[in-house]
Amino acid sequence: MKRYLIIGAARSGLACADYLLRKKNTEVILADSDPGKEAATVEYFANRSIQLIWGRPDIDALKPDILVLSPGVPPQIGPVQEALAAGIPVISEPELAYREGRARWFGITGTNGKTTTTALAAHLLEGFGAPVFCGGNIGTPLISAVPDLPEEAVVVAELSSFQLELIDRFRPNAAAYLNLTPDHLDRHGTLEAYAEAKARIFENQGPEDLLIANYDDPTVCQLAERAGGQVWYFSLKAQPPLGMWEKEGKLMVRLQPQDAPHCLLDRSDIALPGAHNTENIMAAVLGALYFGADEAHICQQLRTFHSVAHRLEPVRDLAGVRYVNDSKGTNPDATEKALQAYDEPIVIILGGRNKGNSFDPLVPLIQDKCRHVVLVGEAKADIRQALDRFAYTDYSAAASFEEAVSLAQQAAQPGDVVLLSPACASWDMFPNYEVRGDLFKKLVNELDG
């Protein structure tokens, strides 16, 4: 009998428990520090043999064989450290899914662009000859589907630093490291530690595996030198040794040293705004090519892909103003890319919970791009101080999210874009960025013109 202790009764933890309860000779214990989840969790596992703990689990008393840690729970907590000291393996949900499955993997990480790249890569692989599953940090827990997939299937997985820091055997056939900018420093402590957590995505790769890396990001390039397999790069600025790049509006490809570069298609044929999305497109295309999709199929799929939910998602045009939901913009760099995607004047809604980032680097772009800034949430004082340091005064503060949308509408003029791209996490007011983005869309659709 193998005993699993799962810490964290949110989406990932519930999925792990649900899967493990279906295995023979397996005992499952689920612990969470929030007693507010108890009623829903008890109902979820009604009539199933699971031990639920509300509070701190006693590692010495429970003696688990494996501890599965949910991504939202920091590994620095006492029970995790006690388990590690006792030699008990501590793993993440993607590691568990990898161990339990047979399929091939395309893992995607980076500070920004993960969701778009993951959704696009899955879209490009659909219909090329093998089953495709898209999940991970993008939504559906991997453990919910991966164990049932055949070996020819491809798992396209968005992987966060929180998920990657607790892998062990995980070895994706292809991995993409999109970029690195400061984020989650409240958890990782330093940018270097954050970069290394993400670099774990390719640490177990061998000669037959592939790393897709950003040629324009010096840190990513330096980390890629450690890759155990082949490296294909993507670039907006130069032609890399192998990979993809943009040249005069065309997406160019060269995958083998003996190949001549050729054009895949014109960038204008793809309805995703922004230079950052050109990078995402190239990373997704390289992954699709690695897994065998042909170029004609890829080009056809590219022309039918549109933005994913909560990432530069068009919501509504009202009285000459375009409203855009970029709730997934949870750090300043993501918000910077969102601002750069539009030429029109912008009224931006900023704020939420700061993850240890400075807002100063964002202000010059705000000065250049924004007609007005609406501040909301825990971080509004920090953002206000950054704006004041640069003598930017076109801002207002909202006491609620509903008021923030109302103030944005009042400030916008015909021809403007109202952009929700908060540069912060949602956890001060919402359980996740999806709930924040859904409320924004609801409020916008209720506005009177």
PDB file of C-alpha atoms in Angstrom, residues 208-445:
ATOM      1  CA  GLU A 208      17.052  13.234 -29.071  1.00  0.00           C
ATOM      2  CA  ASP A 209      15.062  15.954 -27.290  1.00  0.00           C
ATOM      3  CA  LEU A 210      14.573  19.605 -28.275  1.00  0.00           C
ATOM      4  CA  LEU A 211      14.781  22.926 -26.469  1.00  0.00           C
ATOM      5  CA  ILE A 212      13.127  25.949 -28.092  1.00  0.00           C
ATOM      6  CA  ALA A 213      14.683  29.130 -26.727  1.00  0.00           C
ATOM      7  CA  ASN A 214      14.417  32.900 -27.154  1.00  0.00           C
ATOM      8  CA  TYR A 215      17.498  34.072 -29.067  1.00  0.00           C
ATOM      9  CA  ASP A 216      16.832  37.694 -28.046  1.00  0.00           C
ATOM     10  CA  ASP A 217      16.817  36.997 -24.278  1.00  0.00           C
ATOM     11  CA  PRO A 218      20.398  36.897 -22.944  1.00  0.00           C
ATOM     12  CA  THR A 219      19.525  34.932 -19.812  1.00  0.00           C
ATOM     13  CA  VAL A 220      17.530  32.326 -21.716  1.00  0.00           C
ATOM     14  CA  CYS A 221      20.352  31.996 -24.272  1.00  0.00           C
ATOM     15  CA  GLN A 222      22.895  31.476 -21.523  1.00  0.00           C
ATOM     16  CA  LEU A 223      20.745  28.845 -19.832  1.00  0.00           C
ATOM     17  CA  ALA A 224      20.169  27.104 -23.179  1.00  0.00           C
ATOM     18  CA  GLU A 225      23.883  26.378 -23.430  1.00  0.00           C
ATOM     19  CA  ARG A 226      23.291  23.673 -20.803  1.00  0.00           C
ATOM     20  CA  ALA A 227      20.701  21.863 -22.916  1.00  0.00           C
ATOM     21  CA  GLY A 228      21.315  18.143 -23.337  1.00  0.00           C
ATOM     22  CA  GLY A 229      19.619  18.003 -26.727  1.00  0.00           C
ATOM     23  CA  GLN A 230      19.222  20.080 -29.851  1.00  0.00           C
ATOM     24  CA  VAL A 231      18.321  23.775 -29.556  1.00  0.00           C
ATOM     25  CA  TRP A 232      16.135  25.682 -31.988  1.00  0.00           C
ATOM     26  CA  TYR A 233      15.874  29.426 -31.400  1.00  0.00           C
ATOM     27  CA  PHE A 234      13.336  32.088 -32.327  1.00  0.00           C
ATOM     28  CA  SER A 235      14.161  35.773 -32.822  1.00  0.00           C
ATOM     29  CA  LEU A 236      12.701  39.122 -33.795  1.00  0.00           C
ATOM     30  CA  LYS A 237      16.130  40.708 -34.237  1.00  0.00           C
ATOM     31  CA  ALA A 238      18.511  38.333 -35.992  1.00  0.00           C
ATOM     32  CA  GLN A 239      18.831  35.022 -37.799  1.00  0.00           C
ATOM     33  CA  PRO A 240      19.671  32.347 -35.214  1.00  0.00           C
ATOM     34  CA  PRO A 241      21.812  29.289 -36.021  1.00  0.00           C
ATOM     35  CA  LEU A 242      18.690  27.105 -36.316  1.00  0.00           C
ATOM     36  CA  GLY A 243      15.040  27.932 -35.781  1.00  0.00           C
ATOM     37  CA  MET A 244      12.754  30.788 -36.841  1.00  0.00           C
ATOM     38  CA  TRP A 245      13.011  34.536 -37.189  1.00  0.00           C
ATOM     39  CA  GLU A 246      11.091  37.481 -38.601  1.00  0.00           C
ATOM     40  CA  LYS A 247      12.500  39.252 -41.625  1.00  0.00           C
ATOM     41  CA  GLU A 248      10.650  42.139 -43.267  1.00  0.00           C
ATOM     42  CA  GLY A 249       7.287  40.866 -42.071  1.00  0.00           C
ATOM     43  CA  LYS A 250       7.915  37.264 -43.082  1.00  0.00           C
ATOM     44  CA  LEU A 251       8.436  34.306 -40.759  1.00  0.00           C
ATOM     45  CA  MET A 252      11.561  32.470 -41.868  1.00  0.00           C
ATOM     46  CA  VAL A 253      12.563  28.885 -41.024  1.00  0.00           C
ATOM     47  CA  ARG A 254      15.808  26.890 -41.022  1.00  0.00           C
ATOM     48  CA  LEU A 255      15.918  23.722 -38.935  1.00  0.00           C
ATOM     49  CA  GLN A 256      18.993  21.821 -40.166  1.00  0.00           C
ATOM     50  CA  PRO A 257      22.506  23.121 -40.945  1.00  0.00           C
ATOM     51  CA  GLN A 258      22.269  21.874 -44.535  1.00  0.00           C
ATOM     52  CA  ASP A 259      18.907  23.589 -45.147  1.00  0.00           C
ATOM     53  CA  ALA A 260      18.456  26.912 -46.904  1.00  0.00           C
ATOM     54  CA  PRO A 261      16.231  29.432 -45.091  1.00  0.00           C
ATOM     55  CA  HIS A 262      12.703  29.691 -46.440  1.00  0.00           C
ATOM     56  CA  CYS A 263       9.574  31.704 -45.682  1.00  0.00           C
ATOM     57  CA  LEU A 264       6.774  29.938 -43.848  1.00  0.00           C
ATOM     58  CA  LEU A 265       4.191  32.717 -44.268  1.00  0.00           C
ATOM     59  CA  ASP A 266       3.614  36.458 -43.856  1.00  0.00           C
ATOM     60  CA  ARG A 267       3.142  37.689 -40.291  1.00  0.00           C
ATOM     61  CA  SER A 268       0.152  39.751 -41.453  1.00  0.00           C
ATOM     62  CA  ASP A 269      -1.747  36.519 -42.173  1.00  0.00           C
ATOM     63  CA  ILE A 270      -2.047  35.809 -38.425  1.00  0.00           C
ATOM     64  CA  ALA A 271      -4.633  37.687 -36.361  1.00  0.00           C
ATOM     65  CA  LEU A 272      -2.632  38.054 -33.144  1.00  0.00           C
ATOM     66  CA  PRO A 273      -1.491  41.612 -32.343  1.00  0.00           C
ATOM     67  CA  GLY A 274       1.908  42.567 -30.965  1.00  0.00           C
ATOM     68  CA  ALA A 275       5.574  41.689 -31.384  1.00  0.00           C
ATOM     69  CA  HIS A 276       5.396  39.456 -28.312  1.00  0.00           C
ATOM     70  CA  ASN A 277       2.830  37.325 -30.119  1.00  0.00           C
ATOM     71  CA  THR A 278       5.220  36.938 -33.043  1.00  0.00           C
ATOM     72  CA  GLU A 279       7.609  35.313 -30.579  1.00  0.00           C
ATOM     73  CA  ASN A 280       4.814  33.108 -29.255  1.00  0.00           C
ATOM     74  CA  ILE A 281       3.861  32.088 -32.785  1.00  0.00           C
ATOM     75  CA  MET A 282       7.415  31.077 -33.682  1.00  0.00           C
ATOM     76  CA  ALA A 283       7.839  29.016 -30.511  1.00  0.00           C
ATOM     77  CA  ALA A 284       4.548  27.207 -31.124  1.00  0.00           C
ATOM     78  CA  VAL A 285       5.392  26.558 -34.785  1.00  0.00           C
ATOM     79  CA  LEU A 286       8.792  25.100 -33.905  1.00  0.00           C
ATOM     80  CA  GLY A 287       7.137  22.742 -31.459  1.00  0.00           C
ATOM     81  CA  ALA A 288       4.559  21.655 -34.023  1.00  0.00           C
ATOM     82  CA  LEU A 289       7.282  21.021 -36.605  1.00  0.00           C
ATOM     83  CA  TYR A 290       9.236  18.914 -34.117  1.00  0.00           C
ATOM     84  CA  PHE A 291       6.235  16.662 -33.530  1.00  0.00           C
ATOM     85  CA  GLY A 292       5.695  16.130 -37.247  1.00  0.00           C
ATOM     86  CA  ALA A 293       3.034  18.582 -38.345  1.00  0.00           C
ATOM     87  CA  ASP A 294       3.677  19.680 -41.930  1.00  0.00           C
ATOM     88  CA  GLU A 295       4.038  23.310 -42.916  1.00  0.00           C
ATOM     89  CA  ALA A 296       0.852  23.449 -44.999  1.00  0.00           C
ATOM     90  CA  HIS A 297      -1.193  22.208 -42.047  1.00  0.00           C
ATOM     91  CA  ILE A 298       0.531  24.661 -39.710  1.00  0.00           C
ATOM     92  CA  CYS A 299      -0.134  27.629 -41.990  1.00  0.00           C
ATOM     93  CA  GLN A 300      -3.795  26.676 -42.315  1.00  0.00           C
ATOM     94  CA  GLN A 301      -4.139  26.406 -38.541  1.00  0.00           C
ATOM     95  CA  LEU A 302      -2.334  29.717 -37.937  1.00  0.00           C
ATOM     96  CA  ARG A 303      -4.873  31.570 -40.050  1.00  0.00           C
ATOM     97  CA  THR A 304      -7.751  30.292 -37.906  1.00  0.00           C
ATOM     98  CA  PHE A 305      -6.307  31.031 -34.456  1.00  0.00           C
ATOM     99  CA  HIS A 306      -7.406  34.017 -32.409  1.00  0.00           C
ATOM    100  CA  SER A 307      -6.431  35.296 -28.981  1.00  0.00           C
ATOM    101  CA  VAL A 308      -7.078  33.128 -25.942  1.00  0.00           C
ATOM    102  CA  ALA A 309      -9.366  34.147 -23.114  1.00  0.00           C
ATOM    103  CA  HIS A 310      -7.920  36.843 -20.800  1.00  0.00           C
ATOM    104  CA  ARG A 311      -4.930  37.590 -23.074  1.00  0.00           C
ATOM    105  CA  LEU A 312      -5.584  40.649 -25.258  1.00  0.00           C
ATOM    106  CA  GLU A 313      -9.124  39.319 -25.599  1.00  0.00           C
ATOM    107  CA  PRO A 314     -11.480  41.696 -27.449  1.00  0.00           C
ATOM    108  CA  VAL A 315     -14.629  42.204 -25.392  1.00  0.00           C
ATOM    109  CA  ARG A 316     -16.732  44.929 -26.969  1.00  0.00           C
ATOM    110  CA  ASP A 317     -16.735  48.084 -29.058  1.00  0.00           C
ATOM    111  CA  LEU A 318     -18.939  50.729 -27.451  1.00  0.00           C
ATOM    112  CA  ALA A 319     -19.351  54.369 -28.508  1.00  0.00           C
ATOM    113  CA  GLY A 320     -16.149  54.180 -30.535  1.00  0.00           C
ATOM    114  CA  VAL A 321     -14.120  52.683 -27.659  1.00  0.00           C
ATOM    115  CA  ARG A 322     -12.614  49.190 -27.814  1.00  0.00           C
ATOM    116  CA  TYR A 323     -12.578  47.209 -24.546  1.00  0.00           C
ATOM    117  CA  VAL A 324      -9.875  44.542 -24.168  1.00  0.00           C
ATOM    118  CA  ASN A 325      -9.454  41.944 -21.422  1.00  0.00           C
ATOM    119  CA  ASP A 326      -5.819  41.197 -20.586  1.00  0.00           C
ATOM    120  CA  SER A 327      -6.391  39.920 -17.055  1.00  0.00           C
ATOM    121  CA  LYS A 328      -3.565  37.420 -17.638  1.00  0.00           C
ATOM    122  CA  GLY A 329      -1.182  40.400 -17.574  1.00  0.00           C
ATOM    123  CA  THR A 330      -0.116  39.700 -14.001  1.00  0.00           C
ATOM    124  CA  ASN A 331       3.305  41.392 -14.015  1.00  0.00           C
ATOM    125  CA  PRO A 332       4.713  44.657 -15.408  1.00  0.00           C
ATOM    126  CA  ASP A 333       6.466  43.003 -18.352  1.00  0.00           C
ATOM    127  CA  ALA A 334       3.238  41.368 -19.524  1.00  0.00           C
ATOM    128  CA  THR A 335       1.471  44.717 -19.265  1.00  0.00           C
ATOM    129  CA  GLU A 336       4.291  46.383 -21.200  1.00  0.00           C
ATOM    130  CA  LYS A 337       3.754  43.939 -24.072  1.00  0.00           C
ATOM    131  CA  ALA A 338       0.014  44.588 -23.985  1.00  0.00           C
ATOM    132  CA  LEU A 339       0.550  48.343 -24.192  1.00  0.00           C
ATOM    133  CA  GLN A 340       2.927  47.916 -27.121  1.00  0.00           C
ATOM    134  CA  ALA A 341       0.299  45.956 -29.050  1.00  0.00           C
ATOM    135  CA  TYR A 342      -1.859  49.057 -29.678  1.00  0.00           C
ATOM    136  CA  ASP A 343      -1.300  52.305 -31.533  1.00  0.00           C
ATOM    137  CA  GLU A 344      -4.481  53.967 -30.217  1.00  0.00           C
ATOM    138  CA  PRO A 345      -4.596  55.993 -26.969  1.00  0.00           C
ATOM    139  CA  ILE A 346      -5.170  53.682 -24.002  1.00  0.00           C
ATOM    140  CA  VAL A 347      -7.067  53.935 -20.743  1.00  0.00           C
ATOM    141  CA  ILE A 348      -5.557  51.194 -18.606  1.00  0.00           C
ATOM    142  CA  ILE A 349      -6.777  49.538 -15.404  1.00  0.00           C
ATOM    143  CA  LEU A 350      -3.822  48.641 -13.176  1.00  0.00           C
ATOM    144  CA  GLY A 351      -3.576  47.015  -9.777  1.00  0.00           C
ATOM    145  CA  GLY A 352      -4.062  43.915  -7.680  1.00  0.00           C
ATOM    146  CA  ARG A 353      -1.509  42.115  -5.543  1.00  0.00           C
ATOM    147  CA  ASN A 354       2.131  42.954  -6.241  1.00  0.00           C
ATOM    148  CA  LYS A 355       4.412  39.919  -6.571  1.00  0.00           C
ATOM    149  CA  GLY A 356       7.555  41.760  -5.558  1.00  0.00           C
ATOM    150  CA  ASN A 357       7.960  43.771  -8.764  1.00  0.00           C
ATOM    151  CA  SER A 358       8.883  47.406  -9.386  1.00  0.00           C
ATOM    152  CA  PHE A 359       6.446  49.434 -11.462  1.00  0.00           C
ATOM    153  CA  ASP A 360       8.976  52.148 -12.360  1.00  0.00           C
ATOM    154  CA  PRO A 361      10.075  50.542 -15.673  1.00  0.00           C
ATOM    155  CA  LEU A 362       6.453  50.569 -16.852  1.00  0.00           C
ATOM    156  CA  VAL A 363       5.843  54.284 -16.352  1.00  0.00           C
ATOM    157  CA  PRO A 364       7.684  55.710 -19.425  1.00  0.00           C
ATOM    158  CA  LEU A 365       5.543  53.498 -21.667  1.00  0.00           C
ATOM    159  CA  ILE A 366       2.427  54.608 -19.803  1.00  0.00           C
ATOM    160  CA  GLN A 367       3.446  58.220 -20.408  1.00  0.00           C
ATOM    161  CA  ASP A 368       3.782  57.470 -24.114  1.00  0.00           C
ATOM    162  CA  LYS A 369       0.714  55.285 -24.585  1.00  0.00           C
ATOM    163  CA  CYS A 370      -1.936  56.087 -21.979  1.00  0.00           C
ATOM    164  CA  ARG A 371      -4.530  58.800 -21.831  1.00  0.00           C
ATOM    165  CA  HIS A 372      -5.471  57.795 -18.293  1.00  0.00           C
ATOM    166  CA  VAL A 373      -4.690  55.173 -15.645  1.00  0.00           C
ATOM    167  CA  VAL A 374      -7.256  53.710 -13.239  1.00  0.00           C
ATOM    168  CA  LEU A 375      -5.748  52.203 -10.081  1.00  0.00           C
ATOM    169  CA  VAL A 376      -7.422  49.466  -8.065  1.00  0.00           C
ATOM    170  CA  GLY A 377      -6.546  46.848  -5.461  1.00  0.00           C
ATOM    171  CA  GLU A 378      -3.760  46.369  -2.917  1.00  0.00           C
ATOM    172  CA  ALA A 379      -0.971  47.672  -5.127  1.00  0.00           C
ATOM    173  CA  LYS A 380      -2.587  50.962  -6.122  1.00  0.00           C
ATOM    174  CA  ALA A 381      -0.475  52.899  -3.616  1.00  0.00           C
ATOM    175  CA  ASP A 382       2.738  51.345  -4.997  1.00  0.00           C
ATOM    176  CA  ILE A 383       1.729  52.139  -8.572  1.00  0.00           C
ATOM    177  CA  ARG A 384       0.686  55.676  -7.615  1.00  0.00           C
ATOM    178  CA  GLN A 385       4.110  56.272  -6.086  1.00  0.00           C
ATOM    179  CA  ALA A 386       5.783  55.075  -9.295  1.00  0.00           C
ATOM    180  CA  LEU A 387       3.593  57.397 -11.385  1.00  0.00           C
ATOM    181  CA  ASP A 388       4.305  60.313  -9.046  1.00  0.00           C
ATOM    182  CA  ARG A 389       8.068  59.749  -9.317  1.00  0.00           C
ATOM    183  CA  PHE A 390       7.739  60.340 -13.068  1.00  0.00           C
ATOM    184  CA  ALA A 391       5.299  63.260 -12.630  1.00  0.00           C
ATOM    185  CA  TYR A 392       2.483  61.371 -14.373  1.00  0.00           C
ATOM    186  CA  THR A 393      -0.778  62.779 -13.041  1.00  0.00           C
ATOM    187  CA  ASP A 394      -3.485  61.418 -15.348  1.00  0.00           C
ATOM    188  CA  TYR A 395      -4.737  58.763 -12.976  1.00  0.00           C
ATOM    189  CA  SER A 396      -7.640  58.052 -10.659  1.00  0.00           C
ATOM    190  CA  ALA A 397      -8.148  55.492  -7.888  1.00  0.00           C
ATOM    191  CA  ALA A 398     -11.117  53.151  -7.546  1.00  0.00           C
ATOM    192  CA  ALA A 399     -12.437  51.683  -4.318  1.00  0.00           C
ATOM    193  CA  SER A 400     -13.825  48.615  -6.119  1.00  0.00           C
ATOM    194  CA  PHE A 401     -13.372  46.771  -9.379  1.00  0.00           C
ATOM    195  CA  GLU A 402     -16.808  47.886 -10.516  1.00  0.00           C
ATOM    196  CA  GLU A 403     -15.806  51.516  -9.946  1.00  0.00           C
ATOM    197  CA  ALA A 404     -12.567  50.935 -11.868  1.00  0.00           C
ATOM    198  CA  VAL A 405     -14.490  49.915 -14.990  1.00  0.00           C
ATOM    199  CA  SER A 406     -16.829  52.894 -14.588  1.00  0.00           C
ATOM    200  CA  LEU A 407     -13.909  55.337 -14.222  1.00  0.00           C
ATOM    201  CA  ALA A 408     -12.232  53.838 -17.285  1.00  0.00           C
ATOM    202  CA  GLN A 409     -15.371  54.360 -19.353  1.00  0.00           C
ATOM    203  CA  GLN A 410     -15.619  57.973 -18.184  1.00  0.00           C
ATOM    204  CA  ALA A 411     -11.991  58.688 -19.128  1.00  0.00           C
ATOM    205  CA  ALA A 412     -12.093  57.051 -22.569  1.00  0.00           C
ATOM    206  CA  GLN A 413     -12.751  58.968 -25.778  1.00  0.00           C
ATOM    207  CA  PRO A 414     -13.842  57.623 -29.187  1.00  0.00           C
ATOM    208  CA  GLY A 415     -10.909  55.882 -30.827  1.00  0.00           C
ATOM    209  CA  ASP A 416      -9.391  54.784 -27.479  1.00  0.00           C
ATOM    210  CA  VAL A 417      -8.755  51.336 -26.083  1.00  0.00           C
ATOM    211  CA  VAL A 418      -9.838  50.519 -22.520  1.00  0.00           C
ATOM    212  CA  LEU A 419      -7.386  47.864 -21.444  1.00  0.00           C
ATOM    213  CA  LEU A 420      -7.523  45.688 -18.353  1.00  0.00           C
ATOM    214  CA  SER A 421      -3.885  44.637 -17.965  1.00  0.00           C
ATOM    215  CA  PRO A 422      -3.292  44.897 -14.218  1.00  0.00           C
ATOM    216  CA  ALA A 423       0.475  44.154 -13.956  1.00  0.00           C
ATOM    217  CA  CYS A 424      -0.453  42.376 -10.712  1.00  0.00           C
ATOM    218  CA  ALA A 425      -1.844  39.106  -9.451  1.00  0.00           C
ATOM    219  CA  SER A 426      -5.560  38.910  -8.740  1.00  0.00           C
ATOM    220  CA  TRP A 427      -5.375  37.353  -5.270  1.00  0.00           C
ATOM    221  CA  ASP A 428      -6.260  40.484  -3.302  1.00  0.00           C
ATOM    222  CA  MET A 429      -9.788  40.567  -4.749  1.00  0.00           C
ATOM    223  CA  PHE A 430     -10.257  37.371  -6.763  1.00  0.00           C
ATOM    224  CA  PRO A 431      -9.278  33.679  -6.536  1.00  0.00           C
ATOM    225  CA  ASN A 432      -7.553  33.864  -9.940  1.00  0.00           C
ATOM    226  CA  TYR A 433      -7.111  36.014 -13.041  1.00  0.00           C
ATOM    227  CA  GLU A 434      -9.933  34.178 -14.851  1.00  0.00           C
ATOM    228  CA  VAL A 435     -12.525  35.347 -12.334  1.00  0.00           C
ATOM    229  CA  ARG A 436     -11.144  38.890 -12.595  1.00  0.00           C
ATOM    230  CA  GLY A 437     -11.296  38.814 -16.380  1.00  0.00           C
ATOM    231  CA  ASP A 438     -14.791  37.326 -16.415  1.00  0.00           C
ATOM    232  CA  LEU A 439     -16.054  40.101 -14.140  1.00  0.00           C
ATOM    233  CA  PHE A 440     -14.445  42.701 -16.397  1.00  0.00           C
ATOM    234  CA  LYS A 441     -16.221  41.226 -19.413  1.00  0.00           C
ATOM    235  CA  LYS A 442     -19.537  41.119 -17.568  1.00  0.00           C
ATOM    236  CA  LEU A 443     -19.240  44.728 -16.420  1.00  0.00           C
ATOM    237  CA  VAL A 444     -18.205  45.930 -19.886  1.00  0.00           C
ATOM    238  CA  ASN A 445     -21.123  44.150 -21.526  1.00  0.00           C
TER     239      ASN A 445
END
